Amino acid sequence: MKTKILLVDDEDDLEVLFKQIFRRQIQANQYEFMYARDGQEALAVIEQFPDIDVVLSDIHMPVMDGLTLLAKLSETNPIIRTVMVTAYGDMSNIRTAMNRGAFDFVTKPVDFKDLEVTIEKTIRYVNQLRETAELKAVDEMKTRFFANITHELRTPLSLIISPVDKLLETTDLPVSYQQQLSTVRRNARQLLRLINQLLDINKLEAQQMDLVTEVGDLPGFVAQIVDLFRPSTDIKQLNLAFTTDMPPGNYLFDAGKWEKILYNLLSNAIKFTETGGITIRLSQTPTAARLAVADTGIGIPPDKLPHIFNRFYQVDNSRIRTYEGTGIGLALVHELTLRLGGTITVQSYLNEPTGLQGTHFVLEIPVQRVNNYKEAQPVVTPTTSMDLLLPAKATVAESQSVDTTPLILVVEDNAELREFMIAELATTFRVRSAANGYEGWVLAKEELPDIIISDLMMPRMDGYALIEQLKADPATDHIAIILLTASLEQDSRLKGLSYGADEYLTKPFHVGELRLRLRNLLNRQQKLREQYRQQLAQPEPSTPLEAVQDQFLRRLYSLVEQRLDDSSLSVEWLADQLAMSRKTLYTKVNSLIQLSPNELIRQYRLRKAIDLLRAGHNASETAYMVGFESPSYFTKVFREFYQQTPTDYLKT
Ligand code: ATP
Ligand code: MG
């Protein structure tokens, strides 16, 4: 390969001299010389020929001297190396040049044999630099390619999951279809989780993942996640124990990251353990929470232990591995822990004379106790979706039970943002989507989602109009709404909230924040549901049913009350009165109070029975007054519900 050498000197005859001396190399096309008379000219030449490898530069020159040229070059060109050609004994300038990054120096009068050796040495070094730079560029390209591919996979995947979710909700779907569709869904979700993990790890490495701090009951949160794994440990007949001495109460912590850490540690522990069990212990140090996850599984050999936090590392990397996986889990756990300012250590025991067996992870993650909240904040509900954790065999049971995973409707006209949200949410929730307010409204009426995330500016029907429609319809007025606004304008925010949006997020938003808001809304809904159920179930005169906060329930109760003694009161009649379909009534009642309409009627009757018994009616009178066909049936149902017969109840 030809080496390009730039000679920078204000002596004219030097050019001729070089041509003579290096005639052989020039003819053999080994060297190509270029010339400049001062630093300024040199920079211009280099700009034109950026592939110059070596600069031979004088120090004292008019316009721009060699030292200035050197300083400029080291700023602009990371590859070119400069050899100073200077007067013998000019030690202080030589020192300055070397400090400014000159590669070497030769002194005048030039010893050309020595110069040739120096040039060759410089070329070797420059070639090394070029190679490293190329490798780095290739590496960067690979990383970018990888990130792009991963990103691109999310859209088609979310477009598989979303319709499958919908198909699975078809009533009367043959069981064999249900099973196969569940398999599709489980695997697609798993793939999506994997992809999201890969993206997470890229983000963490590029230091682009933000911290999200939530307030909540940390020990309760960990306990909930551990419980999600119980079906998996049950199937493998493993013990699963969680202990903590951390006082319950409010802590500041990043729930999303804790969840990912726990998910990976626990799924590993279960995957690599065949007998015995898994213990999780959460304790407190003065500044941190200490989380220990220990299993009695196959263990990790000491020489493999240092590598397990590396990306894609797996102890068993044979093609016919016994255990599934890609080796990303622990790398993510490691990065997340560091991001949270924590530490992680691991110890593993196998073939110990003591008989000790298994792997122990210990993490210390800073968390803060908060005392200045008056009431304890509800436990943040983990968002990990259950069916990811179950082995394939459990599909039948899974598909037969009603899917209680929250349903989110995304209404957004920007296709890219819409798919992004679906991909983010589909690992955790059931997701539907619509491309404008009108479609959103139609879907919302059909499916009654738990939460709608809606854009503001959309064709056909904008966000405000959508909210207005939803709030005007008793079937949909309970649905929580998160508004996405592009503008920071106080105006649109206030307007949205005044129309009845529950939350708003400003674009571009942070996925962690979106998840947090979803979780908070779902928590609030769950708390309300429980409150309404309690109110209906518990015969406390202090909480009369007529005073129930929710308008729809109030109306429903008063309808039942109208025909309390009528045993033929039916769900159809209720639906008719409320001008909604049976299916809508069912979903609405279920989402408000987690009961079926029939169950609600029955509980209402039982609750009223208590009032009547208290007012002095005997059991059989009461039975007829609250619409039971026979006193004996009334007694049976009453006892099932209150664990006492009506007569016993009166006595206490
Ligand atoms: P993935 O988490 O991506 O599904 P994986 O579980 O194989 O795949 P990691 O969670 O990163 O990957 O774990 C890396 C390797 O460390 C595993 O393949 C396994 O060999 C070993 N390992 C991790 N946890 C345990 C454990 N609790 N017991 C024994 N070996 C473990
Ligand atoms: Mg793993």
Short mmCIF file of C-alpha atoms in Angstrom, two decimals, residues 44-503:
data_model
loop_
_atom_site.label_atom_id
_atom_site.label_comp_id
_atom_site.label_asym_id
_atom_site.label_seq_id
_atom_site.Cartn_x
_atom_site.Cartn_y
_atom_site.Cartn_z
CA ALA A 44 -5.13 22.97 3.55
CA VAL A 45 -3.43 20.01 1.89
CA ILE A 46 -4.51 17.65 4.67
CA GLU A 47 -8.06 18.85 4.39
CA GLN A 48 -7.95 17.95 0.72
CA PHE A 49 -6.18 14.62 1.26
CA PRO A 50 -7.35 13.22 4.59
CA ASP A 51 -5.66 9.89 3.87
CA ILE A 52 -2.17 11.36 4.42
CA ASP A 53 -0.37 9.11 6.89
CA VAL A 54 2.78 10.89 7.94
CA VAL A 55 3.76 14.55 8.24
CA LEU A 56 7.42 15.55 8.28
CA SER A 57 7.49 19.07 9.63
CA ASP A 58 10.03 21.76 10.23
CA ILE A 59 9.58 23.89 13.33
CA HIS A 60 10.54 27.40 12.28
CA MET A 61 8.41 28.54 9.36
CA PRO A 62 6.64 31.76 8.38
CA VAL A 63 2.82 32.19 8.69
CA MET A 64 2.31 29.11 10.88
CA ASP A 65 5.12 27.32 12.66
CA GLY A 66 5.46 23.57 13.18
CA LEU A 67 4.41 23.59 16.82
CA THR A 68 1.12 25.33 16.05
CA LEU A 69 0.51 22.94 13.18
CA LEU A 70 1.06 20.05 15.56
CA ALA A 71 -1.43 21.39 18.07
CA LYS A 72 -4.05 21.88 15.33
CA LEU A 73 -3.48 18.42 13.90
CA SER A 74 -3.89 16.61 17.19
CA GLU A 75 -7.27 18.32 17.53
CA THR A 76 -8.56 17.56 14.05
CA ASN A 77 -6.99 14.34 12.89
CA PRO A 78 -6.66 11.37 15.24
CA ILE A 79 -4.66 9.21 12.82
CA ILE A 80 -1.91 11.31 11.19
CA ARG A 81 1.46 11.14 12.99
CA THR A 82 3.99 13.90 12.77
CA VAL A 83 7.77 13.59 12.79
CA MET A 84 9.55 16.86 13.59
CA VAL A 85 12.54 17.79 11.49
CA THR A 86 14.54 20.38 13.39
CA ALA A 87 17.91 21.88 14.11
CA TYR A 88 20.27 19.83 16.19
CA GLY A 89 20.30 20.99 19.81
CA ASP A 90 16.91 22.73 19.71
CA MET A 91 16.00 20.70 22.75
CA SER A 92 13.35 22.96 24.21
CA ASN A 93 11.32 23.02 20.98
CA ILE A 94 11.72 19.28 20.62
CA ARG A 95 10.38 18.82 24.15
CA THR A 96 7.39 21.04 23.38
CA ALA A 97 6.71 19.14 20.15
CA MET A 98 6.84 15.77 21.89
CA ASN A 99 4.49 17.03 24.56
CA ARG A 100 2.08 18.19 21.91
CA GLY A 101 1.94 14.70 20.50
CA ALA A 102 4.73 14.55 17.91
CA PHE A 103 5.51 10.93 17.14
CA ASP A 104 9.28 11.31 16.82
CA PHE A 105 11.95 13.77 15.67
CA VAL A 106 15.01 13.82 13.45
CA THR A 107 17.64 16.54 13.39
CA LYS A 108 19.14 18.57 10.60
CA PRO A 109 21.28 17.91 8.67
CA VAL A 110 19.01 14.98 7.98
CA ASP A 111 20.49 11.50 8.10
CA PHE A 112 18.31 9.92 5.42
CA LYS A 113 18.96 6.31 6.44
CA ASP A 114 17.71 7.18 9.90
CA LEU A 115 14.77 9.11 8.43
CA GLU A 116 13.71 6.09 6.40
CA VAL A 117 13.71 3.88 9.48
CA THR A 118 11.71 6.51 11.32
CA ILE A 119 9.20 6.78 8.49
CA GLU A 120 8.73 3.01 8.39
CA LYS A 121 8.21 2.87 12.15
CA THR A 122 5.65 5.68 11.93
CA ILE A 123 3.81 3.92 9.11
CA ARG A 124 3.50 0.74 11.16
CA TYR A 125 1.99 2.71 14.00
CA VAL A 126 -0.41 4.60 11.75
CA ASN A 127 -1.58 1.33 10.23
CA GLN A 128 -2.34 -0.03 13.68
CA LEU A 129 -4.33 3.09 14.48
CA ARG A 130 -6.29 2.76 11.26
CA GLU A 131 -7.10 -0.86 12.00
CA THR A 132 -8.32 -0.09 15.50
CA ALA A 133 -10.46 2.73 14.21
CA GLU A 134 -11.97 0.46 11.58
CA LEU A 135 -12.72 -2.23 14.14
CA LYS A 136 -14.34 0.34 16.34
CA ALA A 137 -16.46 1.59 13.49
CA VAL A 138 -17.54 -1.95 12.62
CA ASP A 139 -18.34 -2.57 16.25
CA GLU A 140 -20.43 0.56 16.45
CA MET A 141 -22.23 -0.40 13.31
CA LYS A 142 -22.98 -3.84 14.72
CA THR A 143 -24.35 -2.34 17.89
CA ARG A 144 -26.50 0.06 15.93
CA PHE A 145 -27.68 -2.70 13.66
CA PHE A 146 -28.50 -4.86 16.65
CA ALA A 147 -30.45 -2.07 18.33
CA ASN A 148 -32.33 -1.34 15.11
CA ILE A 149 -33.24 -4.96 14.51
CA THR A 150 -34.43 -5.41 18.05
CA HIS A 151 -36.46 -2.30 17.74
CA GLU A 152 -37.93 -3.37 14.43
CA LEU A 153 -38.97 -6.73 15.85
CA ARG A 154 -41.19 -5.12 18.40
CA THR A 155 -43.73 -3.75 15.98
CA PRO A 156 -44.61 -7.01 14.20
CA LEU A 157 -44.61 -8.80 17.53
CA SER A 158 -46.97 -6.38 19.11
CA LEU A 159 -49.14 -6.75 16.04
CA ILE A 160 -49.23 -10.49 16.69
CA ILE A 161 -50.04 -10.17 20.36
CA SER A 162 -52.76 -7.58 20.09
CA PRO A 163 -55.07 -9.51 17.71
CA VAL A 164 -54.39 -12.78 19.51
CA ASP A 165 -55.42 -11.12 22.76
CA LYS A 166 -58.60 -10.11 21.05
CA LEU A 167 -59.28 -13.51 19.51
CA LEU A 168 -58.78 -15.14 22.89
CA GLU A 169 -61.63 -13.11 24.23
CA THR A 170 -64.12 -14.39 21.72
CA THR A 171 -66.86 -16.16 23.58
CA ASP A 172 -67.45 -19.80 22.68
CA LEU A 173 -63.99 -20.18 21.19
CA PRO A 174 -63.36 -23.93 20.83
CA VAL A 175 -60.96 -25.18 23.48
CA SER A 176 -58.41 -26.42 20.96
CA TYR A 177 -58.22 -22.93 19.44
CA GLN A 178 -57.93 -21.40 22.86
CA GLN A 179 -55.00 -23.62 23.66
CA GLN A 180 -53.16 -22.92 20.48
CA LEU A 181 -53.78 -19.21 20.62
CA SER A 182 -52.60 -19.15 24.22
CA THR A 183 -49.41 -20.81 23.11
CA VAL A 184 -48.96 -18.19 20.41
CA ARG A 185 -49.57 -15.44 22.91
CA ARG A 186 -47.29 -16.83 25.58
CA ASN A 187 -44.43 -17.29 23.17
CA ALA A 188 -44.90 -13.94 21.52
CA ARG A 189 -44.94 -12.25 24.90
CA GLN A 190 -41.82 -14.10 25.89
CA LEU A 191 -40.10 -12.95 22.74
CA LEU A 192 -41.23 -9.42 23.40
CA ARG A 193 -39.89 -9.58 26.93
CA LEU A 194 -36.56 -10.79 25.60
CA ILE A 195 -36.43 -7.98 23.08
CA ASN A 196 -37.35 -5.42 25.68
CA GLN A 197 -34.59 -6.79 27.89
CA LEU A 198 -32.07 -6.44 25.08
CA LEU A 199 -33.18 -2.88 24.50
CA ASP A 200 -32.97 -2.21 28.23
CA ILE A 201 -29.44 -3.43 28.38
CA ASN A 202 -28.42 -1.33 25.40
CA LYS A 203 -30.01 1.66 27.03
CA LEU A 204 -28.24 0.97 30.30
CA GLU A 205 -24.90 0.65 28.55
CA ALA A 206 -25.45 3.86 26.67
CA GLN A 207 -26.40 5.43 29.99
CA GLN A 208 -29.79 6.42 28.74
CA MET A 209 -31.98 4.83 31.35
CA ASP A 210 -33.51 7.18 33.86
CA LEU A 211 -34.31 6.50 37.46
CA VAL A 212 -37.95 6.57 38.48
CA THR A 213 -38.71 6.92 42.14
CA GLU A 214 -41.94 5.69 43.55
CA VAL A 215 -43.35 5.69 47.02
CA GLY A 216 -44.68 2.40 48.24
CA ASP A 217 -44.45 -0.51 50.58
CA LEU A 218 -41.26 -2.22 49.46
CA PRO A 219 -41.57 -5.42 51.52
CA GLY A 220 -45.16 -5.82 50.30
CA PHE A 221 -44.07 -5.26 46.73
CA VAL A 222 -41.36 -7.92 46.94
CA ALA A 223 -43.80 -10.32 48.58
CA GLN A 224 -46.26 -9.81 45.72
CA ILE A 225 -43.66 -10.55 43.09
CA VAL A 226 -42.49 -13.64 44.92
CA ASP A 227 -46.10 -14.81 44.99
CA LEU A 228 -46.35 -14.50 41.23
CA PHE A 229 -43.81 -17.32 41.02
CA ARG A 230 -45.73 -19.70 43.23
CA PRO A 231 -47.49 -21.48 40.36
CA SER A 232 -44.09 -22.22 38.82
CA THR A 233 -42.59 -23.55 42.05
CA ASP A 234 -45.72 -25.56 42.73
CA ILE A 235 -45.44 -27.29 39.39
CA LYS A 236 -41.78 -28.15 40.03
CA GLN A 237 -42.60 -29.06 43.64
CA LEU A 238 -40.10 -26.60 45.06
CA ASN A 239 -40.33 -24.63 48.28
CA LEU A 240 -40.67 -20.90 47.92
CA ALA A 241 -40.13 -18.83 51.04
CA PHE A 242 -40.00 -15.10 51.56
CA THR A 243 -38.95 -13.55 54.84
CA THR A 244 -38.30 -9.98 55.81
CA ASP A 245 -37.54 -7.95 58.87
CA MET A 246 -37.98 -4.70 57.06
CA PRO A 247 -40.76 -2.72 58.67
CA PRO A 248 -43.75 -2.37 56.37
CA GLY A 249 -44.43 1.19 55.32
CA ASN A 250 -43.39 3.67 52.73
CA TYR A 251 -40.08 3.61 50.93
CA LEU A 252 -38.71 5.49 47.98
CA PHE A 253 -37.65 2.98 45.35
CA ASP A 254 -37.66 2.33 41.63
CA ALA A 255 -40.32 -0.35 41.40
CA GLY A 256 -39.85 -1.09 37.70
CA LYS A 257 -36.17 -1.87 38.10
CA TRP A 258 -36.72 -3.86 41.29
CA GLU A 259 -39.29 -5.90 39.45
CA LYS A 260 -36.93 -6.70 36.58
CA ILE A 261 -34.18 -7.68 39.00
CA LEU A 262 -36.45 -9.94 41.01
CA TYR A 263 -38.00 -11.45 37.92
CA ASN A 264 -34.63 -12.51 36.54
CA LEU A 265 -33.14 -13.77 39.80
CA LEU A 266 -36.24 -15.76 40.64
CA SER A 267 -36.72 -17.24 37.21
CA ASN A 268 -33.08 -18.33 37.19
CA ALA A 269 -33.37 -19.84 40.66
CA ILE A 270 -36.44 -21.82 39.62
CA LYS A 271 -34.98 -22.80 36.26
CA PHE A 272 -31.74 -24.18 37.72
CA THR A 273 -33.23 -25.96 40.73
CA GLU A 274 -34.74 -29.43 40.63
CA THR A 275 -35.09 -30.27 44.31
CA GLY A 276 -35.29 -28.25 47.49
CA GLY A 277 -36.32 -24.68 47.09
CA ILE A 278 -35.74 -20.97 46.90
CA THR A 279 -35.54 -18.53 49.76
CA ILE A 280 -35.78 -14.81 49.41
CA ARG A 281 -34.81 -12.57 52.27
CA LEU A 282 -35.22 -8.82 52.43
CA SER A 283 -33.50 -6.99 55.25
CA GLN A 284 -32.34 -3.55 56.15
CA THR A 285 -28.90 -2.03 56.45
CA PRO A 286 -28.48 1.54 57.66
CA THR A 287 -28.65 2.92 54.13
CA ALA A 288 -29.92 0.18 51.88
CA ALA A 289 -32.19 -2.76 51.38
CA ARG A 290 -30.41 -6.08 51.28
CA LEU A 291 -31.96 -8.70 49.07
CA ALA A 292 -30.75 -12.29 49.24
CA VAL A 293 -31.97 -14.91 46.79
CA ALA A 294 -30.73 -18.41 47.51
CA ASP A 295 -31.52 -21.67 45.79
CA THR A 296 -30.55 -25.29 46.27
CA GLY A 297 -30.02 -25.85 42.57
CA ILE A 298 -27.24 -27.09 40.30
CA GLY A 299 -24.77 -24.39 41.34
CA ILE A 300 -22.14 -22.62 39.25
CA PRO A 301 -18.52 -23.90 39.06
CA PRO A 302 -15.98 -21.46 40.62
CA ASP A 303 -14.15 -20.87 37.33
CA LYS A 304 -17.41 -19.85 35.62
CA LEU A 305 -18.61 -17.59 38.39
CA PRO A 306 -16.69 -14.46 37.28
CA HIS A 307 -18.38 -14.51 33.87
CA ILE A 308 -22.03 -14.91 34.69
CA PHE A 309 -22.77 -11.19 34.60
CA ASN A 310 -21.44 -10.89 31.07
CA ARG A 311 -23.89 -10.42 28.26
CA PHE A 312 -24.92 -13.69 26.59
CA TYR A 313 -22.77 -15.80 28.90
CA GLN A 314 -24.13 -19.19 29.85
CA VAL A 315 -22.31 -21.81 31.87
CA ASP A 316 -23.64 -24.54 29.67
CA ASN A 317 -23.10 -23.23 26.17
CA SER A 318 -23.42 -26.51 24.33
CA ARG A 319 -25.89 -26.57 21.48
CA ILE A 320 -27.98 -29.14 23.31
CA ARG A 321 -28.32 -27.20 26.53
CA THR A 322 -30.76 -28.56 29.08
CA TYR A 323 -31.95 -25.10 30.07
CA GLU A 324 -33.53 -22.46 27.90
CA GLY A 325 -32.37 -18.88 27.78
CA THR A 326 -30.06 -16.44 26.08
CA GLY A 327 -27.77 -15.32 28.87
CA ILE A 328 -29.12 -11.82 29.07
CA GLY A 329 -30.90 -11.99 32.44
CA LEU A 330 -27.99 -11.60 34.82
CA ALA A 331 -26.27 -9.00 32.67
CA LEU A 332 -29.42 -6.94 32.98
CA VAL A 333 -29.67 -7.55 36.73
CA HIS A 334 -26.07 -6.43 37.09
CA GLU A 335 -26.51 -3.24 35.06
CA LEU A 336 -29.78 -2.38 36.79
CA THR A 337 -28.25 -2.86 40.22
CA LEU A 338 -25.34 -0.58 39.34
CA ARG A 339 -27.75 1.96 37.91
CA LEU A 340 -29.58 1.97 41.22
CA GLY A 341 -26.29 2.64 42.99
CA GLY A 342 -26.21 -0.83 44.48
CA THR A 343 -23.93 -3.84 44.57
CA ILE A 344 -24.41 -7.48 43.71
CA THR A 345 -22.38 -10.48 44.81
CA VAL A 346 -22.77 -14.16 44.17
CA GLN A 347 -21.60 -17.34 45.83
CA SER A 348 -22.18 -20.82 44.66
CA TYR A 349 -21.71 -24.18 46.28
CA LEU A 350 -21.44 -27.51 44.55
CA ASN A 351 -19.98 -30.80 45.67
CA GLU A 352 -19.18 -29.23 49.05
CA PRO A 353 -18.10 -31.64 51.80
CA THR A 354 -20.55 -29.80 54.05
CA GLY A 355 -23.35 -30.81 51.73
CA LEU A 356 -24.19 -27.17 51.06
CA GLN A 357 -25.58 -26.86 47.54
CA GLY A 358 -26.84 -24.06 45.34
CA THR A 359 -26.39 -20.43 44.39
CA HIS A 360 -26.75 -17.33 46.57
CA PHE A 361 -27.11 -13.82 45.23
CA VAL A 362 -26.89 -10.86 47.58
CA LEU A 363 -27.80 -7.36 46.46
CA GLU A 364 -27.60 -4.14 48.39
CA ILE A 365 -29.63 -1.35 46.90
CA PRO A 366 -30.07 2.06 48.48
CA VAL A 367 -33.66 2.83 49.42
CA GLN A 368 -35.07 5.50 51.61
CA ARG A 369 -37.72 5.23 54.27
CA VAL A 370 -40.32 7.98 54.11
CA ASN A 371 -42.24 9.03 57.15
CA ASN A 372 -43.88 12.21 56.04
CA TYR A 373 -46.83 10.54 54.32
CA LYS A 374 -49.85 10.54 56.53
CA GLU A 375 -51.40 7.34 55.31
CA ALA A 376 -49.51 4.31 54.09
CA GLN A 377 -49.37 4.33 50.31
CA PRO A 378 -50.91 1.30 48.67
CA VAL A 379 -48.50 -1.38 47.69
CA VAL A 380 -47.45 -0.77 44.14
CA THR A 381 -48.76 -3.67 42.15
CA PRO A 382 -46.08 -5.48 40.20
CA THR A 383 -46.80 -5.53 36.50
CA THR A 384 -45.17 -8.81 35.60
CA SER A 385 -47.69 -10.85 33.73
CA MET A 386 -48.40 -14.23 35.24
CA ASP A 387 -48.57 -16.43 32.21
CA LEU A 388 -44.96 -15.69 31.34
CA LEU A 389 -43.86 -17.56 34.37
CA LEU A 390 -45.82 -20.69 33.85
CA PRO A 391 -44.36 -23.61 31.95
CA ALA A 392 -46.12 -24.62 28.75
CA LYS A 393 -48.19 -27.37 30.36
CA ALA A 394 -50.25 -24.92 32.32
CA THR A 395 -51.95 -23.54 29.22
CA VAL A 396 -55.22 -25.37 29.65
CA ALA A 397 -55.90 -23.98 33.09
CA GLU A 398 -54.80 -20.59 31.91
CA SER A 399 -57.12 -20.39 28.98
CA GLN A 400 -60.13 -21.57 30.93
CA SER A 401 -59.99 -18.97 33.62
CA VAL A 402 -61.22 -15.48 32.81
CA ASP A 403 -58.34 -13.24 31.90
CA THR A 404 -58.16 -10.57 34.56
CA THR A 405 -55.09 -8.89 33.12
CA PRO A 406 -55.95 -5.19 32.85
CA LEU A 407 -57.04 -4.04 29.40
CA ILE A 408 -55.48 -0.86 28.03
CA LEU A 409 -56.72 0.99 24.96
CA VAL A 410 -54.17 3.11 23.13
CA VAL A 411 -55.69 5.83 20.94
CA GLU A 412 -52.98 7.52 18.89
CA ASP A 413 -52.84 8.58 15.25
CA ASN A 414 -49.07 8.37 14.93
CA ALA A 415 -48.51 4.75 13.90
CA GLU A 416 -44.97 4.64 15.18
CA LEU A 417 -45.79 5.93 18.62
CA ARG A 418 -48.82 3.66 18.76
CA GLU A 419 -46.80 0.53 17.99
CA PHE A 420 -44.16 1.65 20.45
CA MET A 421 -46.69 1.89 23.24
CA ILE A 422 -48.25 -1.45 22.32
CA ALA A 423 -44.83 -3.09 22.38
CA GLU A 424 -44.02 -1.54 25.72
CA LEU A 425 -47.30 -2.51 27.31
CA ALA A 426 -48.08 -5.85 25.70
CA THR A 427 -45.73 -7.82 27.94
CA THR A 428 -47.76 -6.74 30.92
CA PHE A 429 -51.26 -5.84 29.88
CA ARG A 430 -53.84 -6.76 27.30
CA VAL A 431 -53.69 -3.99 24.74
CA ARG A 432 -56.05 -2.67 22.06
CA SER A 433 -55.36 0.22 19.79
CA ALA A 434 -57.16 2.73 17.64
CA ALA A 435 -55.87 5.28 15.17
CA ASN A 436 -58.24 8.12 16.01
CA GLY A 437 -60.76 9.27 18.56
CA TYR A 438 -63.74 7.88 16.71
CA GLU A 439 -62.27 4.38 16.38
CA GLY A 440 -61.23 4.65 20.00
CA TRP A 441 -64.74 5.52 21.08
CA VAL A 442 -66.26 2.58 19.17
CA LEU A 443 -63.69 0.18 20.63
CA ALA A 444 -64.11 1.57 24.13
CA LYS A 445 -67.85 0.95 24.03
CA GLU A 446 -67.31 -2.55 22.77
CA GLU A 447 -64.58 -3.62 25.15
CA LEU A 448 -64.77 -1.33 28.17
CA PRO A 449 -61.03 -1.15 28.80
CA ASP A 450 -59.71 -0.36 32.27
CA ILE A 451 -57.66 2.58 31.04
CA ILE A 452 -57.52 4.60 27.83
CA ILE A 453 -54.33 6.33 26.80
CA SER A 454 -55.30 8.96 24.28
CA ASP A 455 -53.55 11.49 22.13
CA LEU A 456 -55.03 14.95 21.99
CA MET A 457 -54.76 16.00 18.37
CA MET A 458 -56.22 13.36 16.07
CA PRO A 459 -58.24 13.26 12.87
CA ARG A 460 -61.99 12.46 12.89
CA MET A 461 -62.38 12.91 16.63
CA ASP A 462 -59.83 14.57 18.89
CA GLY A 463 -58.97 13.70 22.47
CA TYR A 464 -61.33 16.23 24.05
CA ALA A 465 -64.28 14.98 22.04
CA LEU A 466 -63.40 11.41 22.88
CA ILE A 467 -63.40 12.17 26.60
CA GLU A 468 -66.67 14.00 26.23
CA GLN A 469 -68.30 11.04 24.53
CA LEU A 470 -66.95 8.59 27.08
CA LYS A 471 -68.09 10.65 30.03
CA ALA A 472 -71.55 11.17 28.57
CA ASP A 473 -72.22 7.44 28.32
CA PRO A 474 -72.98 5.58 31.57
CA ALA A 475 -71.40 2.46 30.07
CA THR A 476 -68.03 4.12 29.64
CA ASP A 477 -67.98 6.98 32.14
CA HIS A 478 -65.92 5.02 34.67
CA ILE A 479 -62.97 4.37 32.36
CA ALA A 480 -59.80 6.12 33.46
CA ILE A 481 -58.12 8.31 30.85
CA ILE A 482 -54.52 9.31 30.41
CA LEU A 483 -54.12 12.16 27.98
CA LEU A 484 -50.97 12.56 25.92
CA THR A 485 -50.33 16.18 25.11
CA ALA A 486 -47.61 17.38 22.81
CA SER A 487 -47.57 20.85 24.17
CA LEU A 488 -46.44 21.99 27.54
CA GLU A 489 -49.21 24.52 27.39
CA GLN A 490 -51.02 24.93 30.63
CA ASP A 491 -54.18 25.48 28.60
CA SER A 492 -54.57 22.11 26.94
CA ARG A 493 -53.64 20.37 30.15
CA LEU A 494 -56.24 22.20 32.18
CA LYS A 495 -58.81 21.74 29.46
CA GLY A 496 -58.12 18.00 29.34
CA LEU A 497 -58.41 17.66 33.08
CA SER A 498 -61.60 19.69 33.15
CA TYR A 499 -63.12 17.38 30.54
CA GLY A 500 -62.41 14.54 32.94
CA ALA A 501 -59.01 13.11 32.04
CA ASP A 502 -57.42 11.48 35.06
CA GLU A 503 -53.81 12.07 34.12
#
